[in-house]
PDB file of C-alpha atoms and ligand atoms in Angstrom:
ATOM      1  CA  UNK R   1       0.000   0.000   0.000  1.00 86.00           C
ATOM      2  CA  UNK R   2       1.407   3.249  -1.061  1.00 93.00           C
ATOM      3  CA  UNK R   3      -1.137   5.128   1.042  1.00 96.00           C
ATOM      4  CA  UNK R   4      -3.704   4.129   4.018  1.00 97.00           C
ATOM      5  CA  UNK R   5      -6.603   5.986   5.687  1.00 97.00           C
ATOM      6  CA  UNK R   6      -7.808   5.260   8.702  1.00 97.00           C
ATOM      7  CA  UNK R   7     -10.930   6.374  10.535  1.00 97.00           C
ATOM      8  CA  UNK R   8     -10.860   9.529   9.326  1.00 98.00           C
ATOM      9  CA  UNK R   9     -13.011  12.024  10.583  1.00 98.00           C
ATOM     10  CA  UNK R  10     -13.381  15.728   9.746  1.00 98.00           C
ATOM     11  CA  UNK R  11     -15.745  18.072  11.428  1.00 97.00           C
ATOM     12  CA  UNK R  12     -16.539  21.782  10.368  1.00 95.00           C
ATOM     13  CA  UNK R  13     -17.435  24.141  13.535  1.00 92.00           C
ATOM     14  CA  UNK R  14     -19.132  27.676  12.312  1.00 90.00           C
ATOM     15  CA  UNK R  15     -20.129  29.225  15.667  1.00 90.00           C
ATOM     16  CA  UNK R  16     -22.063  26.620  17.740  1.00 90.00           C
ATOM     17  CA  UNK R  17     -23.242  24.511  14.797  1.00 93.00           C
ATOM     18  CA  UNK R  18     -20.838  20.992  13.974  1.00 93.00           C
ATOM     19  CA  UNK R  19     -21.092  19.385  10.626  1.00 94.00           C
ATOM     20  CA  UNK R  20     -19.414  15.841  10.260  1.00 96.00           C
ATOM     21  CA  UNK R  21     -18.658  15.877   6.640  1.00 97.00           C
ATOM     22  CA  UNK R  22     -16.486  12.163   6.961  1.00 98.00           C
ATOM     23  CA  UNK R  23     -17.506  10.233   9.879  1.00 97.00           C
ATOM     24  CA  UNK R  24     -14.877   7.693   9.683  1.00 97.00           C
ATOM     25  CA  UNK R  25     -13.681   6.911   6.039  1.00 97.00           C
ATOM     26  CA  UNK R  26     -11.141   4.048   5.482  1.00 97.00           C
ATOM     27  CA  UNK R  27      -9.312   3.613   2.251  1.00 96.00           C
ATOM     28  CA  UNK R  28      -6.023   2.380   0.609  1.00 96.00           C
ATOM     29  CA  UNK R  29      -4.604   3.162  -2.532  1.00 96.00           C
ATOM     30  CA  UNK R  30      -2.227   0.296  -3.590  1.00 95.00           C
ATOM     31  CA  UNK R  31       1.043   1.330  -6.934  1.00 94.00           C
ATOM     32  CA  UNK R  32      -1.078   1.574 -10.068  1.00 93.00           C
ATOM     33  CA  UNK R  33      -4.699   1.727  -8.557  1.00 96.00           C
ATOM     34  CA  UNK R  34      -7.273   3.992  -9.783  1.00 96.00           C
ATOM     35  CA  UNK R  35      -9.498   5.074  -7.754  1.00 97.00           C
ATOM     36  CA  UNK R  36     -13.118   7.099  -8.500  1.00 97.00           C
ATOM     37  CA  UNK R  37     -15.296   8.839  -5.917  1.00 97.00           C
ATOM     38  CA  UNK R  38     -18.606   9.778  -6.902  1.00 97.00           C
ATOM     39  CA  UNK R  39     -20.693  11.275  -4.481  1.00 95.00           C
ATOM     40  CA  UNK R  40     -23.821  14.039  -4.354  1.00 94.00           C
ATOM     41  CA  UNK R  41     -22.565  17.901  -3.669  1.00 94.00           C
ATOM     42  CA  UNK R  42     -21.398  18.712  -0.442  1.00 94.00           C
ATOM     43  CA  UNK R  43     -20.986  14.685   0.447  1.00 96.00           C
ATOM     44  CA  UNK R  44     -17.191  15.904   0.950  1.00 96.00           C
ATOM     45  CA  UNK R  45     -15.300  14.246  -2.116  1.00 96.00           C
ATOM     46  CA  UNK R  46     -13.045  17.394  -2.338  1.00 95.00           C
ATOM     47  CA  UNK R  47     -12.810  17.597   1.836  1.00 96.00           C
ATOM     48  CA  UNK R  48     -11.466  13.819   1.388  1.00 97.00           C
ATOM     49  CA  UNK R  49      -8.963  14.360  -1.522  1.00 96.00           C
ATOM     50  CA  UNK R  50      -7.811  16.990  -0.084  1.00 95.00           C
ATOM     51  CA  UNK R  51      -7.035  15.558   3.218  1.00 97.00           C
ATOM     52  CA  UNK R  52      -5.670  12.450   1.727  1.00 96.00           C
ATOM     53  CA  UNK R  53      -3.021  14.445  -0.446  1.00 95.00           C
ATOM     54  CA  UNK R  54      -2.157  16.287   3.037  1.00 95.00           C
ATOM     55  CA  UNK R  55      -3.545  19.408   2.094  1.00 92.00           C
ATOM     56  CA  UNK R  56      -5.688  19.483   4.828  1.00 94.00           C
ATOM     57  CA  UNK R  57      -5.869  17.758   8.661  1.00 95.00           C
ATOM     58  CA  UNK R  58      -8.551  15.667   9.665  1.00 97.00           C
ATOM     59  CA  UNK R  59     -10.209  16.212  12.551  1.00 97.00           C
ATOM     60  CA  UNK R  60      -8.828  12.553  13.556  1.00 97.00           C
ATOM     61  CA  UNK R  61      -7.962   9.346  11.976  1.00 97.00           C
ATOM     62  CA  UNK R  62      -4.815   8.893  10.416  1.00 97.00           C
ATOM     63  CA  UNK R  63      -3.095   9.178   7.089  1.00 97.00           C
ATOM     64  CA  UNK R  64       0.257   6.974   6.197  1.00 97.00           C
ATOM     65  CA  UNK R  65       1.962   8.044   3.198  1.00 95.00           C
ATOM     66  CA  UNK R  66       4.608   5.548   2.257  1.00 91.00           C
ATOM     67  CA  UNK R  67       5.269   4.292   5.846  1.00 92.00           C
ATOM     68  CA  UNK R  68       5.131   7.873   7.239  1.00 93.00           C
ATOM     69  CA  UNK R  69       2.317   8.630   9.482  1.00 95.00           C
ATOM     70  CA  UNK R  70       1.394  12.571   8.197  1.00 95.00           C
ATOM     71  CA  UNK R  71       0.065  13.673  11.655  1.00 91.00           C
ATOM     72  CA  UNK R  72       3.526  12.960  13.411  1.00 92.00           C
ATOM     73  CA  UNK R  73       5.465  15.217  11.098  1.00 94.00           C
ATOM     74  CA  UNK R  74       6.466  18.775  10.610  1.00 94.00           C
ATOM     75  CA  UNK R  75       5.397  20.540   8.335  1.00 92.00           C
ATOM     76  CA  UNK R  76       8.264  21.107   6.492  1.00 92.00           C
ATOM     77  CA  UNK R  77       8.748  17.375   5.981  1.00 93.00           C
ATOM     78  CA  UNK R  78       5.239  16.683   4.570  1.00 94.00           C
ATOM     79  CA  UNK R  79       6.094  19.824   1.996  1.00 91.00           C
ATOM     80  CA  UNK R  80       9.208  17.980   0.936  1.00 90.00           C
ATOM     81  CA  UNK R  81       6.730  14.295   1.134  1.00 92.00           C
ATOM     82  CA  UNK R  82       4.130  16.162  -1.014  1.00 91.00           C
ATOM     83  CA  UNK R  83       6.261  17.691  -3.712  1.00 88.00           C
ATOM     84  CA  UNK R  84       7.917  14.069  -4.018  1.00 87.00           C
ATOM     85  CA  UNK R  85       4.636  11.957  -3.494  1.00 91.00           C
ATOM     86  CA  UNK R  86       1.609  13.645  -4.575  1.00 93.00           C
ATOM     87  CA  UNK R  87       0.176  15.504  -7.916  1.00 92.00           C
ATOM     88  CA  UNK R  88      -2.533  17.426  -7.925  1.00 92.00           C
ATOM     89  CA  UNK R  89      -5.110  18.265 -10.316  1.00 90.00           C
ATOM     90  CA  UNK R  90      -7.789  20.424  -9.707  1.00 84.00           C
ATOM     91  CA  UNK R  91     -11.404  21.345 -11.743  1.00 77.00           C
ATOM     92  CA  UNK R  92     -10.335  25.211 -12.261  1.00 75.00           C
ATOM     93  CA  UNK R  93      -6.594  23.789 -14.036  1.00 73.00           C
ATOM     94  CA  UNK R  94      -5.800  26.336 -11.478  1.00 84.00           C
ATOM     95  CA  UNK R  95      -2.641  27.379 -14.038  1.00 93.00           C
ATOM     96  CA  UNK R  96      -0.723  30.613 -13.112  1.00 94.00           C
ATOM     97  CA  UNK R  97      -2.037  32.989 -15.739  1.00 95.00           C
ATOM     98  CA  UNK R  98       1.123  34.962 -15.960  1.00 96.00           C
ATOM     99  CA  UNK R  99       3.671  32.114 -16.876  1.00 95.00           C
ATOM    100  CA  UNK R 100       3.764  30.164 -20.283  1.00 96.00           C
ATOM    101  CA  UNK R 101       2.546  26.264 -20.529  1.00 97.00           C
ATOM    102  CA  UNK R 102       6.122  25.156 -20.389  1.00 96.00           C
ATOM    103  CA  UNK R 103       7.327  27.334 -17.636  1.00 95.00           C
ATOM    104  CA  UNK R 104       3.430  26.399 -15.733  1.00 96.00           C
ATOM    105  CA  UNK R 105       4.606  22.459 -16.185  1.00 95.00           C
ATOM    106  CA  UNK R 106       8.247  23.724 -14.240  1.00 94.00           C
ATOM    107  CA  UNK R 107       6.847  25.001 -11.852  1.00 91.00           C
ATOM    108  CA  UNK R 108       6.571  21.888  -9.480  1.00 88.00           C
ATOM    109  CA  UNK R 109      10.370  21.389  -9.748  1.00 88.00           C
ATOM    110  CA  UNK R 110      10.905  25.453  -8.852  1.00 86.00           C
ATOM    111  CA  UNK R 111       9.107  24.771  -5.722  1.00 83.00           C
ATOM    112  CA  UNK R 112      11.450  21.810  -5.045  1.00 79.00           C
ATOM    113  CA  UNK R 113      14.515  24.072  -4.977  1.00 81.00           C
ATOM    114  CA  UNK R 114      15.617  23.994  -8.486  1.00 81.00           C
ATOM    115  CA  UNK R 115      16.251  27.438  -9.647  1.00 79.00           C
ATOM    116  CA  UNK R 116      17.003  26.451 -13.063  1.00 84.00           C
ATOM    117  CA  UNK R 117      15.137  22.966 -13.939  1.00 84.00           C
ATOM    118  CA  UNK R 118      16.319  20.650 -16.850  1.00 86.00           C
ATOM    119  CA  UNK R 119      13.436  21.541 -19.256  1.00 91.00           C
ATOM    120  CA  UNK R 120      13.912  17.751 -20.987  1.00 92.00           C
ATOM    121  CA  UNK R 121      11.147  16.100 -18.872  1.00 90.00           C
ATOM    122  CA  UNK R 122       8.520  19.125 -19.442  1.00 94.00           C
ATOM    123  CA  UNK R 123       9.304  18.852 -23.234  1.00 95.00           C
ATOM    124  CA  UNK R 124       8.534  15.010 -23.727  1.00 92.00           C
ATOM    125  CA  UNK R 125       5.411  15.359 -21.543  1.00 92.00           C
ATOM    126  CA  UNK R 126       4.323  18.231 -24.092  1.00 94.00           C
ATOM    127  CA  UNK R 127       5.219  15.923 -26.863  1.00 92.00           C
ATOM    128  CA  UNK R 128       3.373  12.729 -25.185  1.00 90.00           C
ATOM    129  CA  UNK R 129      -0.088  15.076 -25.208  1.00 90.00           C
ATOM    130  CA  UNK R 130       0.911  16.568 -28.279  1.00 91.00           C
ATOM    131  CA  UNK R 131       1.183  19.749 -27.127  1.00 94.00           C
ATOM    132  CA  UNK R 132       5.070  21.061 -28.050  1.00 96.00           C
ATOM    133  CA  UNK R 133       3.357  23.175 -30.540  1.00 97.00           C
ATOM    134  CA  UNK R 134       1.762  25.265 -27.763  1.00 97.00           C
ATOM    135  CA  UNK R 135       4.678  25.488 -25.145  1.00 97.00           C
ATOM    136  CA  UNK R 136       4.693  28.912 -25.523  1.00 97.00           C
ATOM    137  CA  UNK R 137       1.361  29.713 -25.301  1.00 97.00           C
ATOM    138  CA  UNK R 138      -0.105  31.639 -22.126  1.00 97.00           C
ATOM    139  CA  UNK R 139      -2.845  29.968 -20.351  1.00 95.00           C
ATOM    140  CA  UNK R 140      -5.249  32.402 -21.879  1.00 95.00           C
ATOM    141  CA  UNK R 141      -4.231  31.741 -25.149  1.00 97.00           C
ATOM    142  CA  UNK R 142      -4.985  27.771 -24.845  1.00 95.00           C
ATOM    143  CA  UNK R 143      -8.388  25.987 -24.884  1.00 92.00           C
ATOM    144  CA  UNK R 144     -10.452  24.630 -21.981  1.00 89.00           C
ATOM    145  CA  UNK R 145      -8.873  21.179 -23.177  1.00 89.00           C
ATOM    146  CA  UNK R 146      -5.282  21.841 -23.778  1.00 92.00           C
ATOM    147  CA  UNK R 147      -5.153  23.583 -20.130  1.00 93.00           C
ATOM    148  CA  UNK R 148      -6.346  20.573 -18.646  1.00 90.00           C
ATOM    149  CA  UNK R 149      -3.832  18.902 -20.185  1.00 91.00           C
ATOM    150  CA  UNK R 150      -1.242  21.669 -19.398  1.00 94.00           C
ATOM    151  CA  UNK R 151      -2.238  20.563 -15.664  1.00 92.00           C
ATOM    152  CA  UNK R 152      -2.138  16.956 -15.969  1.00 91.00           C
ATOM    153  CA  UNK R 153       1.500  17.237 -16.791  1.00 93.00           C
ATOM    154  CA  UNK R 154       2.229  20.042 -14.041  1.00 93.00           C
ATOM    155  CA  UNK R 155       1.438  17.004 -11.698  1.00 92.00           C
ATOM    156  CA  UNK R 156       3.424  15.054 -13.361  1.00 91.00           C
ATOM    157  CA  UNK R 157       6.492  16.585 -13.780  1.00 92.00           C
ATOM    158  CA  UNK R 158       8.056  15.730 -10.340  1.00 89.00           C
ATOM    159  CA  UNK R 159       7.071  11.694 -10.870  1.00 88.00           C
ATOM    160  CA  UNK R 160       4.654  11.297  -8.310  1.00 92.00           C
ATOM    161  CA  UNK R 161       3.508   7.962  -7.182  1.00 94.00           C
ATOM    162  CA  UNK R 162       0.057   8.920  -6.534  1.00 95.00           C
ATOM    163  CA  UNK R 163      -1.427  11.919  -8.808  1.00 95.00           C
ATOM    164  CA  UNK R 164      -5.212  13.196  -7.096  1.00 96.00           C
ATOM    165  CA  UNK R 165      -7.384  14.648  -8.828  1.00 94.00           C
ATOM    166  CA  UNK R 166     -10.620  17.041  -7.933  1.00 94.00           C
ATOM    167  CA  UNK R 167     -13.677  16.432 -10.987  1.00 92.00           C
ATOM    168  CA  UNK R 168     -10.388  16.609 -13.788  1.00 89.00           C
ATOM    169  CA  UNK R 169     -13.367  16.595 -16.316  1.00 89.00           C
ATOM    170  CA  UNK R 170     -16.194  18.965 -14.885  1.00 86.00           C
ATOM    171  CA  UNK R 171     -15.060  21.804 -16.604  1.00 80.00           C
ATOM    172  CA  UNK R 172     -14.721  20.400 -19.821  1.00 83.00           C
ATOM    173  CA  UNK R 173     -17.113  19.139 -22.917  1.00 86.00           C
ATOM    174  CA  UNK R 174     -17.687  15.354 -23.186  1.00 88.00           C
ATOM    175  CA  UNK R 175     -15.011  15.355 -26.072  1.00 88.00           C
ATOM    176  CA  UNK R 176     -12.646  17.095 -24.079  1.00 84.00           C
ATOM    177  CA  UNK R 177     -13.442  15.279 -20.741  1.00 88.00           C
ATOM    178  CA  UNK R 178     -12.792  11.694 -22.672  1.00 89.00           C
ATOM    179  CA  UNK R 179      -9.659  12.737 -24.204  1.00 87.00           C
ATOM    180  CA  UNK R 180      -8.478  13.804 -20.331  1.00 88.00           C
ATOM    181  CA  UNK R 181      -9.563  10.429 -19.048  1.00 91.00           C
ATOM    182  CA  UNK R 182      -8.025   8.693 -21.921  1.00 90.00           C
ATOM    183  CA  UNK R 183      -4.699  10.700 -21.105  1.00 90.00           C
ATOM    184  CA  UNK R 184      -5.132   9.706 -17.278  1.00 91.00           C
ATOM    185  CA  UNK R 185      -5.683   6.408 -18.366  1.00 93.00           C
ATOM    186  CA  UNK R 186      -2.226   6.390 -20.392  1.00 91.00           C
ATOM    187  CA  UNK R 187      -0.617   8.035 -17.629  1.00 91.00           C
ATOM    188  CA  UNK R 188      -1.533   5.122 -15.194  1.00 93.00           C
ATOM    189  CA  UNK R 189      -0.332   1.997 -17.966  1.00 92.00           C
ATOM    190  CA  UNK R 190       2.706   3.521 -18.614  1.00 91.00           C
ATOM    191  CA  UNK R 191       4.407   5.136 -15.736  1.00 88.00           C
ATOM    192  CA  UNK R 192       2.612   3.341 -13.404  1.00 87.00           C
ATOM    193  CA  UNK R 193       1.333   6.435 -11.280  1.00 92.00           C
ATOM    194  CA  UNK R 194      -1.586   5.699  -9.004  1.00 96.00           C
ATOM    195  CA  UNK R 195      -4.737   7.792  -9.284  1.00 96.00           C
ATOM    196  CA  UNK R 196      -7.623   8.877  -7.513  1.00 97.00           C
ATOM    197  CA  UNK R 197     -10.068  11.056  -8.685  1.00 96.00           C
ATOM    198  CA  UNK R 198     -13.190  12.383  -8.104  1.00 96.00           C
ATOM    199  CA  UNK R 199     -16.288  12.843 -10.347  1.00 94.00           C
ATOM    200  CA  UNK R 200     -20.052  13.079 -10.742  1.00 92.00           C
ATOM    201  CA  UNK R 201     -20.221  11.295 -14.453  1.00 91.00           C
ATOM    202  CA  UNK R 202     -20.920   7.526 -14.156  1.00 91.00           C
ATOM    203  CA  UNK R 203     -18.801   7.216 -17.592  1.00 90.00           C
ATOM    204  CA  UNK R 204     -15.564   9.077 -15.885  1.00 91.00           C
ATOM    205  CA  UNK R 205     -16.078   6.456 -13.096  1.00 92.00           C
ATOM    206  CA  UNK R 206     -15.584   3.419 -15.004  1.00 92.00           C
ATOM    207  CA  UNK R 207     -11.393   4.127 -15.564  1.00 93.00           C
ATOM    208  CA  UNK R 208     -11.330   3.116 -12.271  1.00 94.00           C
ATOM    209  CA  UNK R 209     -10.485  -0.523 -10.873  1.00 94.00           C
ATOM    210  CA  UNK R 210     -11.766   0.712  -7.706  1.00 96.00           C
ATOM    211  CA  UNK R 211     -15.467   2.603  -7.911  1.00 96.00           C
ATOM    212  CA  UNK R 212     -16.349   4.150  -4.250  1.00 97.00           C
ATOM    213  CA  UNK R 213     -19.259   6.047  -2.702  1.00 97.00           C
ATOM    214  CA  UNK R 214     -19.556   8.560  -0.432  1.00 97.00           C
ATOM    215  CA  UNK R 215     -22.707   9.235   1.346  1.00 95.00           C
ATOM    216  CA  UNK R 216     -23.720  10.671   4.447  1.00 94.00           C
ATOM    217  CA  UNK R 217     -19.909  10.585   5.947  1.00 96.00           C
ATOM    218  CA  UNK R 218     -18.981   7.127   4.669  1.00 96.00           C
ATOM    219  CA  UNK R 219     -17.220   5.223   2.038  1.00 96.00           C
ATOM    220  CA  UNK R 220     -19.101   2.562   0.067  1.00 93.00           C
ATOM    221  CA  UNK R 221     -17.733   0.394  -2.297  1.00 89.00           C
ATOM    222  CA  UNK R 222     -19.166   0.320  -5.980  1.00 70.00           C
TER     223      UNK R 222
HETATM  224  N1  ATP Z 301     -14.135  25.444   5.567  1.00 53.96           N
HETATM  225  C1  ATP Z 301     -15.368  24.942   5.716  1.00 53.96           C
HETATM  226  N2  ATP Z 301     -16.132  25.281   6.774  1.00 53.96           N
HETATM  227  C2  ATP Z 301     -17.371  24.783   6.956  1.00 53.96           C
HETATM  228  N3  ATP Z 301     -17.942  23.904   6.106  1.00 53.96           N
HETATM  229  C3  ATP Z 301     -17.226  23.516   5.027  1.00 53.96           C
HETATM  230  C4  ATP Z 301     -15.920  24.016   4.764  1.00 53.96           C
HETATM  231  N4  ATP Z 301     -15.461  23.449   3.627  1.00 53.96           N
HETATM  232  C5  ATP Z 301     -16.441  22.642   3.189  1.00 53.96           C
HETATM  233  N5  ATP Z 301     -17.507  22.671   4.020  1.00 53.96           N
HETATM  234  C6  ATP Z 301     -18.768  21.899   3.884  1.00 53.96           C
HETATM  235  O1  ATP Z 301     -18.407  20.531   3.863  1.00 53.96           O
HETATM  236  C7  ATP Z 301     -19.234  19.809   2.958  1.00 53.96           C
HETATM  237  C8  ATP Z 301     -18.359  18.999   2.009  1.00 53.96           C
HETATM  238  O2  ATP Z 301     -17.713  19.868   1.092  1.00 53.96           O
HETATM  239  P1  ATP Z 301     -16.859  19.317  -0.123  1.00 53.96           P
HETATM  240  O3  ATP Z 301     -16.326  20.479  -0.848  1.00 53.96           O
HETATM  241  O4  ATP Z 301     -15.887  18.324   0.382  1.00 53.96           O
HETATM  242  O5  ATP Z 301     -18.009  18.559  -0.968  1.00 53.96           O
HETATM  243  P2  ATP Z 301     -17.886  17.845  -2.387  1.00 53.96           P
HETATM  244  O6  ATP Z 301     -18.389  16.446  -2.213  1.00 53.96           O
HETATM  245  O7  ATP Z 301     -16.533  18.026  -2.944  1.00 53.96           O
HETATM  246  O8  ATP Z 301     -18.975  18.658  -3.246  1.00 53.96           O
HETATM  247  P3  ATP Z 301     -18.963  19.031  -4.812  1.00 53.96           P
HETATM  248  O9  ATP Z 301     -19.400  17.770  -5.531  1.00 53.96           O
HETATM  249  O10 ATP Z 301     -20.026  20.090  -4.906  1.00 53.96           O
HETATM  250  O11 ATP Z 301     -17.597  19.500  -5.191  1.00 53.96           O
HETATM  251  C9  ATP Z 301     -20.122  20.821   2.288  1.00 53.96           C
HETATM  252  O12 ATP Z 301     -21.412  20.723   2.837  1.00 53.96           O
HETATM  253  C10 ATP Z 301     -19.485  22.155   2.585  1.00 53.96           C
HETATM  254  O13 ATP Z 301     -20.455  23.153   2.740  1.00 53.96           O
HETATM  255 MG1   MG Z 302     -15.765  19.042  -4.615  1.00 53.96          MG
END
């Protein structure tokens, strides 16, 4: 297992009201799984994710990321775990408008410490979507589709062993959204990268080899 969940539990307080969004949510993700949560709004998919790719703390439970239990370790050590471990992927591509699609894939490796990072990597990802021709372009100069590609390789770029991603397709038109899955689907056979995503189309769900649920705080399976 490259990551395991356990019990997790995450309550929001606003003044004297408590909502239990996860009420004790177990999970693994084993090298080369794909994973799909479906779930209605609000049933916290993205509260999950984000949790699970230590963005966020539960309110308990635990997370073990490659032997490393995230709750007993500084912060500066789950940065360094994170930029090694983890890609993410979000609905809104989230690209930095001001920075070209090459220089947006880099950017990972810039946050690891590399002032000047060997471009070769970010090059053959643009190739492997077919996208050299638009290295240059600026994020508002590319389509809904090529900047969720753009992102896909942004998580990439550092090799992560498990790449999350938040509704990848929810933005984009059913064309566009099965090209993406197609490309996550590629991603996954040939380097191996393990993936879990979250959706609300029953068609994105079916990449997965593992289809969960969540409702009403828990995690069902199928
Ligand atoms: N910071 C917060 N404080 C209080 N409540 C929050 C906070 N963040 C999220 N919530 C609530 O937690 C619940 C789960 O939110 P979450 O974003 O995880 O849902 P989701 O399943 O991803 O929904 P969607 O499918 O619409 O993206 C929602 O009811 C939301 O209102
Ligand atoms: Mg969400």
């Amino acid at each position: 297992m490259i990551l395991q969940a356990e019990n997790i539990v995450k309550t929001y307080t606003n003044g004297v009201k408590r909502l239990t969004v996860l009420d004790g949510v177990n999970l693994s993700i084993g090298a080369g799984d794909i994973i799909t949560i479906m779930g209605p709004s609000g049933s916290g998919k993205s509260t999950l994710l984000n949790i699970l790719g230590t963005l966020d703390n539960p309110t308990s439970g635990t997370v073990v990321i490659d032997g490393n239990d995230i709750s007993a370790m500084p912060d500066k050590d789950i940065s360094v775990l994170r930029n090694n471990y983890i890609g993410f992927v979000f609905q809104f591509h989230h690209l930095l408008p001001e920075f070209t699609a090459l220089e947006n894939i880099l950017i990972p490796l810039m946050i690891s410490g590399i002032a000047k990072p060997d471009r070769s990597r970010a090059l053959d990802l643009l190739d492997y979507v077919g996208l050299t021709e638009r290295m240059d372009h600026y994020p508002s100069e590319l389509s809904g589709g090529e900047r969720s590609r753009i992102a896909v390789l942004r998580a990439l770029i550092n090799q992560p062993r498990i790449i999350f991603a938040d509704e990848p397709t929810g933005n984009l038109d059913e064309y566009n959204a099965s090209k993406l899955i197609e490309l996550l689907k590629k991603i996954n056979t040939d380097f191996e990268h393990s993936i879990i995503l979250t959706t609300h189309n029953p068609v994105v769900a079916q990449i997965g080899n593992i289809n969960l649920t969540l409702e009403a705080g828990k995690i069902k399976t199928g």
